[in-house]
Amino acid sequence: MQNSSRFFVYLFSVSFFFNYLTITVTAKPSSINDIMLNCGSSGISTDPDGREWTGDVGIHSKFVSLEQSNNTFILFNPHGSSIDHDPYKTARIFHSQFTYTIRVSPGQKFIRLYFNPSTYHDNFDMSKAFFTVTTGPFTLLSNFSIGSKSLVKEFCVNVLQNQTLNITFTPSTNTSYAFINGIEIVSMPTSLYYSQFGDKGARLVGHNSQFHIQNNSALEMIYRLNVGGHSISPINDSGNLFRKWLNHTNFFLASNVNSISNGAIQINSTSIPPYTAPKEVYQTARTTRTSEDNKRYNLTWRLPVDSGFKYLVRLHFCKIQPEVK
Ligand SMILES: *[C@@H]1O[C@H](CO)[C@@H](O)[C@H](O)[C@H]1NC(C)=O
Ligand SMILES: *[C@@H]1O[C@H](CO)[C@@H](O)[C@H](O)[C@H]1NC(C)=O
Ligand SMILES: *[C@@H]1O[C@H](CO)[C@@H](O)[C@H](O)[C@H]1NC(C)=O
Ligand SMILES: *[C@@H]1O[C@H](CO)[C@@H](O)[C@H](O)[C@H]1NC(C)=O
Ligand SMILES: *[C@@H]1O[C@H](CO)[C@@H](O)[C@H](O)[C@H]1NC(C)=O
Ligand SMILES: *[C@@H]1O[C@H](CO)[C@@H](O)[C@H](O)[C@H]1NC(C)=O
Ligand SMILES: *[C@@H]1O[C@H](CO)[C@@H](O)[C@H](O)[C@H]1NC(C)=O
Ligand SMILES: *[C@@H]1O[C@H](CO)[C@@H](O)[C@H](O)[C@H]1NC(C)=O
Ligand SMILES: *[C@@H]1O[C@H](CO)[C@@H](O)[C@H](O)[C@H]1NC(C)=O
Ligand SMILES: *[C@@H]1O[C@H](CO)[C@@H](O)[C@H](O)[C@H]1NC(C)=O
Protein backbone atom coordinates (compact mmCIF):
# COMPACT_ATOMS: atom_id res chain seq x y z
CA MET A 1 0.00 0.00 0.00
CA GLN A 2 2.87 2.35 0.77
CA ASN A 3 4.36 1.87 -2.66
CA SER A 4 1.18 2.71 -4.42
CA SER A 5 1.52 6.35 -3.44
CA ARG A 6 4.44 6.57 -5.84
CA PHE A 7 1.97 6.30 -8.66
CA PHE A 8 0.53 9.59 -7.57
CA VAL A 9 0.85 12.55 -9.76
CA TYR A 10 -0.28 15.65 -8.02
CA LEU A 11 -2.05 18.06 -10.18
CA PHE A 12 -2.54 21.73 -10.17
CA SER A 13 -3.88 23.99 -12.71
CA VAL A 14 -2.89 27.56 -13.16
CA SER A 15 -4.25 29.58 -15.91
CA PHE A 16 -2.54 32.67 -17.12
CA PHE A 17 -2.03 34.79 -20.07
CA PHE A 18 0.49 35.43 -22.76
CA ASN A 19 0.89 33.03 -25.53
CA TYR A 20 -1.03 30.89 -27.82
CA LEU A 21 -2.06 27.54 -26.65
CA THR A 22 -2.83 24.46 -28.58
CA ILE A 23 -4.38 21.86 -26.38
CA THR A 24 -4.92 18.48 -27.90
CA VAL A 25 -8.20 17.61 -26.34
CA THR A 26 -10.62 15.82 -28.54
CA ALA A 27 -12.67 13.32 -26.57
CA LYS A 28 -16.17 14.08 -25.39
CA PRO A 29 -17.24 13.55 -21.80
CA SER A 30 -18.31 9.96 -21.28
CA SER A 31 -21.88 9.25 -20.30
CA ILE A 32 -22.90 10.95 -17.08
CA ASN A 33 -22.83 8.57 -14.22
CA ASP A 34 -22.39 10.79 -11.27
CA ILE A 35 -22.90 9.89 -7.66
CA MET A 36 -23.38 12.25 -4.76
CA LEU A 37 -23.52 10.60 -1.37
CA ASN A 38 -24.50 12.57 1.70
CA CYS A 39 -22.83 10.49 4.42
CA GLY A 40 -24.74 10.05 7.65
CA SER A 41 -28.02 11.29 6.14
CA SER A 42 -31.07 9.62 4.76
CA GLY A 43 -33.18 10.57 1.80
CA ILE A 44 -32.55 13.19 -0.82
CA SER A 45 -31.37 16.70 -0.03
CA THR A 46 -30.37 19.68 -2.09
CA ASP A 47 -27.34 21.88 -1.52
CA PRO A 48 -27.34 25.67 -2.02
CA ASP A 49 -26.18 25.16 -5.62
CA GLY A 50 -29.28 23.09 -6.27
CA ARG A 51 -27.39 19.82 -6.62
CA GLU A 52 -29.03 16.71 -5.24
CA TRP A 53 -27.37 14.51 -2.64
CA THR A 54 -28.51 11.02 -1.68
CA GLY A 55 -28.20 9.99 1.94
CA ASP A 56 -26.15 6.85 2.59
CA VAL A 57 -28.29 5.75 5.53
CA GLY A 58 -30.55 2.89 4.53
CA ILE A 59 -29.65 3.53 0.92
CA HIS A 60 -31.37 1.23 -1.56
CA SER A 61 -29.38 1.62 -4.69
CA LYS A 62 -27.92 -0.84 -7.10
CA PHE A 63 -25.00 1.54 -7.49
CA VAL A 64 -23.89 1.97 -3.91
CA SER A 65 -23.40 -0.54 -1.15
CA LEU A 66 -22.01 -0.11 2.30
CA GLU A 67 -20.31 -2.71 4.35
CA GLN A 68 -22.39 -4.13 7.15
CA SER A 69 -20.57 -3.02 10.24
CA ASN A 70 -21.43 -2.14 13.79
CA ASN A 71 -18.36 0.00 14.06
CA THR A 72 -19.72 2.96 12.22
CA PHE A 73 -22.06 5.58 13.51
CA ILE A 74 -23.71 8.71 12.34
CA LEU A 75 -23.44 12.18 13.76
CA PHE A 76 -25.39 15.29 13.12
CA ASN A 77 -23.57 18.58 13.44
CA PRO A 78 -25.45 20.25 16.29
CA HIS A 79 -23.36 23.35 16.70
CA GLY A 80 -23.88 24.71 13.25
CA SER A 81 -20.36 25.19 11.99
CA SER A 82 -19.50 27.84 9.44
CA ILE A 83 -20.87 25.52 6.77
CA ASP A 84 -24.26 24.25 7.76
CA HIS A 85 -25.64 22.85 4.56
CA ASP A 86 -25.58 19.42 2.98
CA PRO A 87 -23.40 17.42 2.73
CA TYR A 88 -21.58 19.06 5.66
CA LYS A 89 -24.36 18.73 8.23
CA THR A 90 -23.92 15.04 8.91
CA ALA A 91 -20.97 12.69 9.04
CA ARG A 92 -20.34 8.98 9.15
CA ILE A 93 -17.72 7.98 11.68
CA PHE A 94 -15.66 4.78 11.47
CA HIS A 95 -13.83 3.07 14.30
CA SER A 96 -12.51 0.35 12.06
CA GLN A 97 -11.99 -0.23 8.37
CA PHE A 98 -15.05 0.52 6.26
CA THR A 99 -15.65 0.37 2.52
CA TYR A 100 -18.10 2.05 0.18
CA THR A 101 -18.55 -0.04 -2.95
CA ILE A 102 -19.70 2.12 -5.83
CA ARG A 103 -20.70 0.84 -9.25
CA VAL A 104 -19.94 3.40 -11.91
CA SER A 105 -19.53 3.26 -15.66
CA PRO A 106 -15.95 2.54 -16.68
CA GLY A 107 -13.73 5.53 -17.38
CA GLN A 108 -11.83 8.32 -15.71
CA LYS A 109 -13.57 9.84 -12.71
CA PHE A 110 -13.23 12.72 -10.32
CA ILE A 111 -13.59 11.56 -6.73
CA ARG A 112 -14.34 14.39 -4.31
CA LEU A 113 -14.28 13.76 -0.59
CA TYR A 114 -15.98 16.33 1.64
CA PHE A 115 -14.83 16.78 5.22
CA ASN A 116 -16.21 19.07 7.90
CA PRO A 117 -14.22 18.91 11.17
CA SER A 118 -16.97 20.09 13.44
CA THR A 119 -17.57 19.32 17.10
CA TYR A 120 -20.28 16.81 16.39
CA HIS A 121 -20.52 15.46 19.88
CA ASP A 122 -18.81 15.89 23.23
CA ASN A 123 -17.45 12.37 23.00
CA PHE A 124 -16.11 12.99 19.58
CA ASP A 125 -12.62 14.41 19.69
CA MET A 126 -11.58 15.72 16.27
CA SER A 127 -7.93 15.54 17.27
CA LYS A 128 -8.26 11.75 17.21
CA ALA A 129 -9.36 11.61 13.61
CA PHE A 130 -6.34 10.11 11.84
CA PHE A 131 -7.03 7.87 8.92
CA THR A 132 -6.10 6.52 5.53
CA VAL A 133 -8.34 6.47 2.46
CA THR A 134 -7.65 4.02 -0.34
CA THR A 135 -9.27 3.05 -3.60
CA GLY A 136 -8.02 -0.06 -5.36
CA PRO A 137 -4.20 0.10 -5.26
CA PHE A 138 -4.11 3.84 -4.55
CA THR A 139 -3.65 5.50 -1.19
CA LEU A 140 -5.54 8.75 -1.61
CA LEU A 141 -4.94 10.05 1.89
CA SER A 142 -2.40 8.62 4.29
CA ASN A 143 -2.70 9.08 8.07
CA PHE A 144 -4.74 12.13 7.25
CA SER A 145 -5.89 14.60 9.87
CA ILE A 146 -7.98 17.49 8.86
CA GLY A 147 -7.16 20.56 10.93
CA SER A 148 -9.90 23.04 11.69
CA LYS A 149 -11.36 23.97 8.32
CA SER A 150 -13.80 22.03 6.21
CA LEU A 151 -12.37 21.01 2.88
CA VAL A 152 -12.88 19.02 -0.28
CA LYS A 153 -10.17 16.67 -1.54
CA GLU A 154 -10.30 15.96 -5.24
CA PHE A 155 -8.73 12.98 -7.01
CA CYS A 156 -8.83 11.40 -10.44
CA VAL A 157 -8.77 7.65 -11.04
CA ASN A 158 -9.58 5.42 -13.96
CA VAL A 159 -12.19 2.73 -13.43
CA LEU A 160 -11.88 -0.35 -15.65
CA GLN A 161 -14.76 -2.21 -17.17
CA ASN A 162 -16.62 -4.39 -14.64
CA GLN A 163 -14.62 -2.87 -11.82
CA THR A 164 -16.28 -1.27 -8.83
CA LEU A 165 -14.94 1.85 -7.22
CA ASN A 166 -14.20 0.86 -3.64
CA ILE A 167 -13.42 3.67 -1.25
CA THR A 168 -11.99 2.36 2.01
CA PHE A 169 -11.52 4.35 5.22
CA THR A 170 -9.06 2.96 7.76
CA PRO A 171 -8.36 4.63 11.12
CA SER A 172 -4.60 4.94 11.69
CA THR A 173 -4.67 3.21 15.09
CA ASN A 174 -7.24 1.39 17.17
CA THR A 175 -7.83 4.55 19.20
CA SER A 176 -8.29 6.88 16.24
CA TYR A 177 -11.20 7.03 13.86
CA ALA A 178 -12.10 8.11 10.36
CA PHE A 179 -15.00 10.23 9.17
CA ILE A 180 -16.54 11.51 5.97
CA ASN A 181 -19.33 13.98 5.18
CA GLY A 182 -19.81 13.54 1.46
CA ILE A 183 -18.56 11.57 -1.54
CA GLU A 184 -18.98 12.85 -5.07
CA ILE A 185 -18.07 10.92 -8.21
CA VAL A 186 -18.12 12.77 -11.52
CA SER A 187 -17.15 11.32 -14.90
CA MET A 188 -14.42 13.28 -16.65
CA PRO A 189 -13.41 13.59 -20.29
CA THR A 190 -10.70 11.01 -21.04
CA SER A 191 -8.22 13.53 -22.34
CA LEU A 192 -8.56 16.20 -19.68
CA TYR A 193 -5.52 15.28 -17.58
CA TYR A 194 -4.64 11.73 -18.59
CA SER A 195 -2.64 11.16 -21.76
CA GLN A 196 -4.34 9.78 -24.81
CA PHE A 197 -3.02 7.29 -27.33
CA GLY A 198 -0.82 9.24 -29.69
CA ASP A 199 -0.58 12.46 -27.74
CA LYS A 200 2.78 13.88 -26.77
CA GLY A 201 2.20 13.80 -23.04
CA ALA A 202 3.39 16.43 -20.61
CA ARG A 203 6.90 17.83 -20.89
CA LEU A 204 9.12 16.88 -17.99
CA VAL A 205 10.54 20.13 -16.61
CA GLY A 206 14.33 20.32 -16.97
CA HIS A 207 14.39 17.34 -19.33
CA ASN A 208 13.98 16.92 -22.99
CA SER A 209 11.43 14.19 -22.56
CA GLN A 210 7.71 13.71 -22.29
CA PHE A 211 5.77 12.17 -19.47
CA HIS A 212 2.63 10.16 -20.10
CA ILE A 213 -0.05 10.13 -17.46
CA GLN A 214 -1.34 6.62 -17.77
CA ASN A 215 -4.63 5.16 -16.69
CA ASN A 216 -2.84 3.28 -13.94
CA SER A 217 -2.00 6.45 -12.06
CA ALA A 218 -4.13 8.44 -9.68
CA LEU A 219 -4.03 12.20 -9.51
CA GLU A 220 -4.74 14.61 -6.71
CA MET A 221 -5.77 18.16 -7.38
CA ILE A 222 -3.59 20.57 -5.42
CA TYR A 223 -4.36 24.01 -6.86
CA ARG A 224 -6.75 25.20 -9.51
CA LEU A 225 -6.44 28.93 -9.92
CA ASN A 226 -8.17 31.53 -12.00
CA VAL A 227 -5.48 34.11 -12.70
CA GLY A 228 -6.62 37.70 -12.45
CA GLY A 229 -10.25 36.85 -11.89
CA HIS A 230 -12.63 35.84 -9.17
CA SER A 231 -13.21 32.40 -7.72
CA ILE A 232 -15.48 30.22 -9.80
CA SER A 233 -17.81 28.00 -7.84
CA PRO A 234 -18.48 24.38 -8.89
CA ILE A 235 -21.91 25.24 -10.21
CA ASN A 236 -20.38 27.80 -12.55
CA ASP A 237 -17.69 25.47 -13.91
CA SER A 238 -17.88 24.38 -17.53
CA GLY A 239 -18.54 20.91 -18.91
CA ASN A 240 -20.60 19.71 -15.90
CA LEU A 241 -17.37 18.85 -14.10
CA PHE A 242 -18.10 20.90 -10.96
CA ARG A 243 -14.50 21.95 -10.41
CA LYS A 244 -13.78 24.85 -8.12
CA TRP A 245 -11.41 27.56 -9.37
CA LEU A 246 -9.83 29.78 -6.74
CA ASN A 247 -8.92 33.41 -7.09
CA HIS A 248 -5.11 33.32 -7.48
CA THR A 249 -4.43 36.36 -5.28
CA ASN A 250 -3.19 34.46 -2.24
CA PHE A 251 -0.54 32.67 -4.29
CA PHE A 252 0.64 35.48 -6.51
CA LEU A 253 3.89 37.20 -5.54
CA ALA A 254 3.63 40.58 -7.08
CA SER A 255 1.65 43.69 -6.60
CA ASN A 256 2.76 45.90 -9.42
CA VAL A 257 1.87 43.96 -12.53
CA ASN A 258 -0.37 44.53 -15.44
CA SER A 259 -3.79 43.14 -15.25
CA ILE A 260 -5.98 42.78 -18.27
CA SER A 261 -9.42 41.49 -18.85
CA ASN A 262 -11.90 41.26 -21.63
CA GLY A 263 -15.34 40.10 -20.67
CA ALA A 264 -16.36 39.92 -24.29
CA ILE A 265 -13.88 37.24 -25.26
CA GLN A 266 -15.38 34.08 -26.69
CA ILE A 267 -13.49 30.83 -26.77
CA ASN A 268 -13.51 28.79 -29.95
CA SER A 269 -15.15 25.63 -28.70
CA THR A 270 -13.73 23.60 -31.57
CA SER A 271 -10.13 24.21 -30.63
CA ILE A 272 -10.76 24.50 -26.88
CA PRO A 273 -13.70 22.32 -25.80
CA PRO A 274 -15.92 23.93 -23.15
CA TYR A 275 -14.91 21.42 -20.45
CA THR A 276 -11.27 22.59 -20.59
CA ALA A 277 -12.07 25.59 -18.41
CA PRO A 278 -14.92 28.08 -18.07
CA LYS A 279 -14.61 31.09 -20.36
CA GLU A 280 -14.18 33.36 -17.31
CA VAL A 281 -10.77 31.75 -16.84
CA TYR A 282 -9.72 33.01 -20.25
CA GLN A 283 -11.26 36.45 -19.84
CA THR A 284 -8.83 37.71 -17.22
CA ALA A 285 -5.05 37.59 -17.25
CA ARG A 286 -1.85 38.94 -15.82
CA THR A 287 0.78 40.05 -18.28
CA THR A 288 4.44 40.96 -18.03
CA ARG A 289 3.93 44.06 -20.11
CA THR A 290 1.37 45.95 -22.10
CA SER A 291 1.78 48.20 -25.09
CA GLU A 292 1.54 51.38 -23.02
CA ASP A 293 4.03 50.19 -20.40
CA ASN A 294 7.63 49.41 -21.21
CA LYS A 295 8.59 47.96 -17.87
CA ARG A 296 8.92 44.23 -17.70
CA TYR A 297 7.57 42.41 -14.69
CA ASN A 298 7.99 38.81 -13.82
CA LEU A 299 4.96 36.76 -12.95
CA THR A 300 5.53 34.52 -9.95
CA TRP A 301 3.18 32.27 -8.06
CA ARG A 302 4.20 30.46 -4.90
CA LEU A 303 2.42 27.14 -4.54
CA PRO A 304 3.61 25.04 -1.60
CA VAL A 305 3.63 21.30 -2.35
CA ASP A 306 4.86 18.10 -0.72
CA SER A 307 8.08 16.59 -1.98
CA GLY A 308 8.30 13.09 -3.38
CA PHE A 309 5.53 13.34 -5.96
CA LYS A 310 5.36 14.23 -9.59
CA TYR A 311 3.34 17.32 -10.39
CA LEU A 312 1.40 18.06 -13.49
CA VAL A 313 1.11 21.77 -14.20
CA ARG A 314 -1.50 22.79 -16.71
CA LEU A 315 -1.35 26.36 -17.90
CA HIS A 316 -4.23 27.83 -19.82
CA PHE A 317 -3.29 30.52 -22.29
CA CYS A 318 -5.39 32.55 -24.58
CA LYS A 319 -4.44 35.50 -26.72
CA ILE A 320 -6.66 38.35 -25.64
CA GLN A 321 -6.85 41.99 -26.46
CA PRO A 322 -7.72 44.21 -23.53
CA GLU A 323 -11.17 45.66 -23.80
CA VAL A 324 -11.27 49.02 -25.53
CA LYS A 325 -12.51 51.50 -22.95
C1 LIG B 1 -20.56 -6.56 15.72
O1 LIG B 1 -21.07 -6.95 16.98
C2 LIG B 1 -21.00 -8.34 17.24
C3 LIG B 1 -21.69 -8.65 18.55
O2 LIG B 1 -22.10 -7.52 19.20
C4 LIG B 1 -19.55 -8.76 17.27
O3 LIG B 1 -19.44 -10.16 17.50
C5 LIG B 1 -18.91 -8.43 15.92
O4 LIG B 1 -17.53 -8.72 15.96
C6 LIG B 1 -19.11 -6.96 15.60
N1 LIG B 1 -18.68 -6.73 14.24
C7 LIG B 1 -17.80 -5.78 13.94
C8 LIG B 1 -17.46 -5.66 12.50
O5 LIG B 1 -17.29 -5.09 14.79
C1 LIG C 1 -7.66 5.07 -20.49
O1 LIG C 1 -8.99 4.75 -20.13
C2 LIG C 1 -9.97 5.38 -20.93
C3 LIG C 1 -11.34 5.05 -20.39
O2 LIG C 1 -11.29 4.57 -19.12
C4 LIG C 1 -9.84 4.91 -22.37
O3 LIG C 1 -10.80 5.56 -23.17
C5 LIG C 1 -8.45 5.26 -22.86
O4 LIG C 1 -8.27 4.75 -24.15
C6 LIG C 1 -7.41 4.68 -21.94
N1 LIG C 1 -6.12 5.20 -22.36
C7 LIG C 1 -5.10 4.42 -22.59
C8 LIG C 1 -3.84 5.12 -23.05
O5 LIG C 1 -5.16 3.23 -22.44
C1 LIG D 1 -14.30 -3.91 -4.55
O1 LIG D 1 -15.03 -4.63 -3.60
C2 LIG D 1 -15.71 -5.75 -4.16
C3 LIG D 1 -16.60 -6.32 -3.06
O2 LIG D 1 -15.93 -6.36 -1.86
C4 LIG D 1 -14.67 -6.73 -4.65
O3 LIG D 1 -15.30 -7.86 -5.22
C5 LIG D 1 -13.83 -6.05 -5.72
O4 LIG D 1 -12.79 -6.88 -6.16
C6 LIG D 1 -13.25 -4.76 -5.20
N1 LIG D 1 -12.67 -4.04 -6.31
C7 LIG D 1 -11.46 -3.54 -6.31
C8 LIG D 1 -11.01 -2.81 -7.51
O5 LIG D 1 -10.70 -3.66 -5.34
C1 LIG E 1 -0.04 9.85 12.10
O1 LIG E 1 0.19 11.22 12.30
C2 LIG E 1 0.33 11.55 13.69
C3 LIG E 1 0.44 13.06 13.82
O2 LIG E 1 1.16 13.61 12.80
C4 LIG E 1 1.55 10.84 14.26
O3 LIG E 1 1.65 11.14 15.63
C5 LIG E 1 1.39 9.35 14.06
O4 LIG E 1 2.54 8.68 14.46
C6 LIG E 1 1.12 9.02 12.61
N1 LIG E 1 0.79 7.61 12.52
C7 LIG E 1 1.26 6.84 11.56
C8 LIG E 1 0.78 5.43 11.56
O5 LIG E 1 2.04 7.25 10.73
C1 LIG F 1 -17.36 -7.49 -18.20
O1 LIG F 1 -18.45 -8.34 -17.89
C2 LIG F 1 -19.14 -8.79 -19.04
C3 LIG F 1 -20.37 -9.57 -18.58
O2 LIG F 1 -20.07 -10.30 -17.43
C4 LIG F 1 -18.19 -9.63 -19.90
O3 LIG F 1 -18.87 -10.05 -21.07
C5 LIG F 1 -17.00 -8.77 -20.30
O4 LIG F 1 -16.06 -9.55 -21.01
C6 LIG F 1 -16.33 -8.19 -19.07
N1 LIG F 1 -15.30 -7.25 -19.50
C7 LIG F 1 -14.07 -7.27 -18.99
C8 LIG F 1 -13.13 -6.25 -19.54
O5 LIG F 1 -13.73 -8.02 -18.11
C1 LIG G 1 -4.83 -1.26 20.53
O1 LIG G 1 -3.57 -1.64 19.99
C2 LIG G 1 -2.61 -1.82 21.02
C3 LIG G 1 -1.26 -2.07 20.33
O2 LIG G 1 -1.40 -2.60 19.06
C4 LIG G 1 -3.03 -2.99 21.90
O3 LIG G 1 -2.08 -3.18 22.92
C5 LIG G 1 -4.37 -2.67 22.54
O4 LIG G 1 -4.87 -3.77 23.29
C6 LIG G 1 -5.39 -2.32 21.46
N1 LIG G 1 -6.60 -1.83 22.10
C7 LIG G 1 -7.82 -2.26 21.75
C8 LIG G 1 -8.98 -1.64 22.47
O5 LIG G 1 -8.01 -3.08 20.86
C1 LIG H 1 -9.43 38.01 -5.21
O1 LIG H 1 -9.22 37.92 -3.81
C2 LIG H 1 -8.69 39.12 -3.24
C3 LIG H 1 -8.33 38.84 -1.81
O2 LIG H 1 -9.10 37.85 -1.25
C4 LIG H 1 -9.68 40.25 -3.41
O3 LIG H 1 -9.16 41.44 -2.88
C5 LIG H 1 -9.97 40.43 -4.90
O4 LIG H 1 -10.98 41.40 -5.07
C6 LIG H 1 -10.42 39.13 -5.52
N1 LIG H 1 -10.52 39.32 -6.96
C7 LIG H 1 -11.63 39.11 -7.64
C8 LIG H 1 -11.58 39.44 -9.08
O5 LIG H 1 -12.63 38.66 -7.13
C1 LIG I 1 -22.49 31.86 -10.89
O1 LIG I 1 -22.35 32.86 -11.87
C2 LIG I 1 -23.40 33.82 -11.86
C3 LIG I 1 -23.19 34.73 -13.05
O2 LIG I 1 -21.89 35.21 -13.09
C4 LIG I 1 -23.41 34.57 -10.55
O3 LIG I 1 -24.45 35.51 -10.53
C5 LIG I 1 -23.61 33.58 -9.43
O4 LIG I 1 -23.52 34.22 -8.17
C6 LIG I 1 -22.54 32.48 -9.50
N1 LIG I 1 -22.88 31.44 -8.53
C7 LIG I 1 -22.07 31.13 -7.53
C8 LIG I 1 -22.56 30.08 -6.61
O5 LIG I 1 -20.98 31.65 -7.40
C1 LIG J 1 9.90 38.04 -9.49
O1 LIG J 1 9.07 38.86 -8.64
C2 LIG J 1 8.94 38.36 -7.33
C3 LIG J 1 7.93 39.21 -6.60
O2 LIG J 1 8.09 40.56 -6.91
C4 LIG J 1 10.28 38.34 -6.65
O3 LIG J 1 10.15 37.82 -5.34
C5 LIG J 1 11.21 37.44 -7.45
O4 LIG J 1 12.52 37.47 -6.90
C6 LIG J 1 11.28 37.89 -8.90
N1 LIG J 1 12.00 36.85 -9.64
C7 LIG J 1 12.86 37.12 -10.60
C8 LIG J 1 13.49 35.95 -11.27
O5 LIG J 1 13.13 38.26 -10.91
C1 LIG K 1 -12.43 27.44 -34.44
O1 LIG K 1 -11.33 26.54 -34.54
C2 LIG K 1 -11.43 25.67 -35.65
C3 LIG K 1 -10.30 24.66 -35.58
O2 LIG K 1 -9.13 25.25 -35.16
C4 LIG K 1 -11.41 26.50 -36.94
O3 LIG K 1 -11.53 25.64 -38.06
C5 LIG K 1 -12.57 27.48 -36.92
O4 LIG K 1 -12.52 28.33 -38.04
C6 LIG K 1 -12.54 28.34 -35.66
N1 LIG K 1 -13.75 29.12 -35.57
C7 LIG K 1 -13.76 30.42 -35.33
C8 LIG K 1 -15.09 31.09 -35.24
O5 LIG K 1 -12.71 31.05 -35.19
mmCIF file of C-alpha atoms and ligand atoms in Angstrom, residues 67-72 96-97, ligand 1:
data_model
loop_
_atom_site.group_PDB
_atom_site.id
_atom_site.type_symbol
_atom_site.label_atom_id
_atom_site.label_comp_id
_atom_site.label_asym_id
_atom_site.label_seq_id
_atom_site.Cartn_x
_atom_site.Cartn_y
_atom_site.Cartn_z
ATOM 1 C CA GLU A 67 -20.305 -2.712 4.351
ATOM 2 C CA GLN A 68 -22.389 -4.131 7.155
ATOM 3 C CA SER A 69 -20.572 -3.021 10.235
ATOM 4 C CA ASN A 70 -21.427 -2.140 13.791
ATOM 5 C CA ASN A 71 -18.361 -0.002 14.055
ATOM 6 C CA THR A 72 -19.719 2.961 12.223
ATOM 7 C CA SER A 96 -12.511 0.354 12.059
ATOM 8 C CA GLN A 97 -11.991 -0.226 8.374
HETATM 9 C C1 LIG B 1 -20.562 -6.563 15.723
HETATM 10 O O1 LIG B 1 -21.066 -6.950 16.982
HETATM 11 C C2 LIG B 1 -21.000 -8.343 17.243
HETATM 12 C C3 LIG B 1 -21.689 -8.648 18.549
HETATM 13 O O2 LIG B 1 -22.103 -7.519 19.204
HETATM 14 C C4 LIG B 1 -19.545 -8.763 17.267
HETATM 15 O O3 LIG B 1 -19.443 -10.156 17.503
HETATM 16 C C5 LIG B 1 -18.915 -8.432 15.918
HETATM 17 O O4 LIG B 1 -17.534 -8.720 15.960
HETATM 18 C C6 LIG B 1 -19.108 -6.959 15.599
HETATM 19 N N1 LIG B 1 -18.677 -6.726 14.242
HETATM 20 C C7 LIG B 1 -17.801 -5.784 13.938
HETATM 21 C C8 LIG B 1 -17.461 -5.659 12.503
HETATM 22 O O5 LIG B 1 -17.293 -5.091 14.795
#
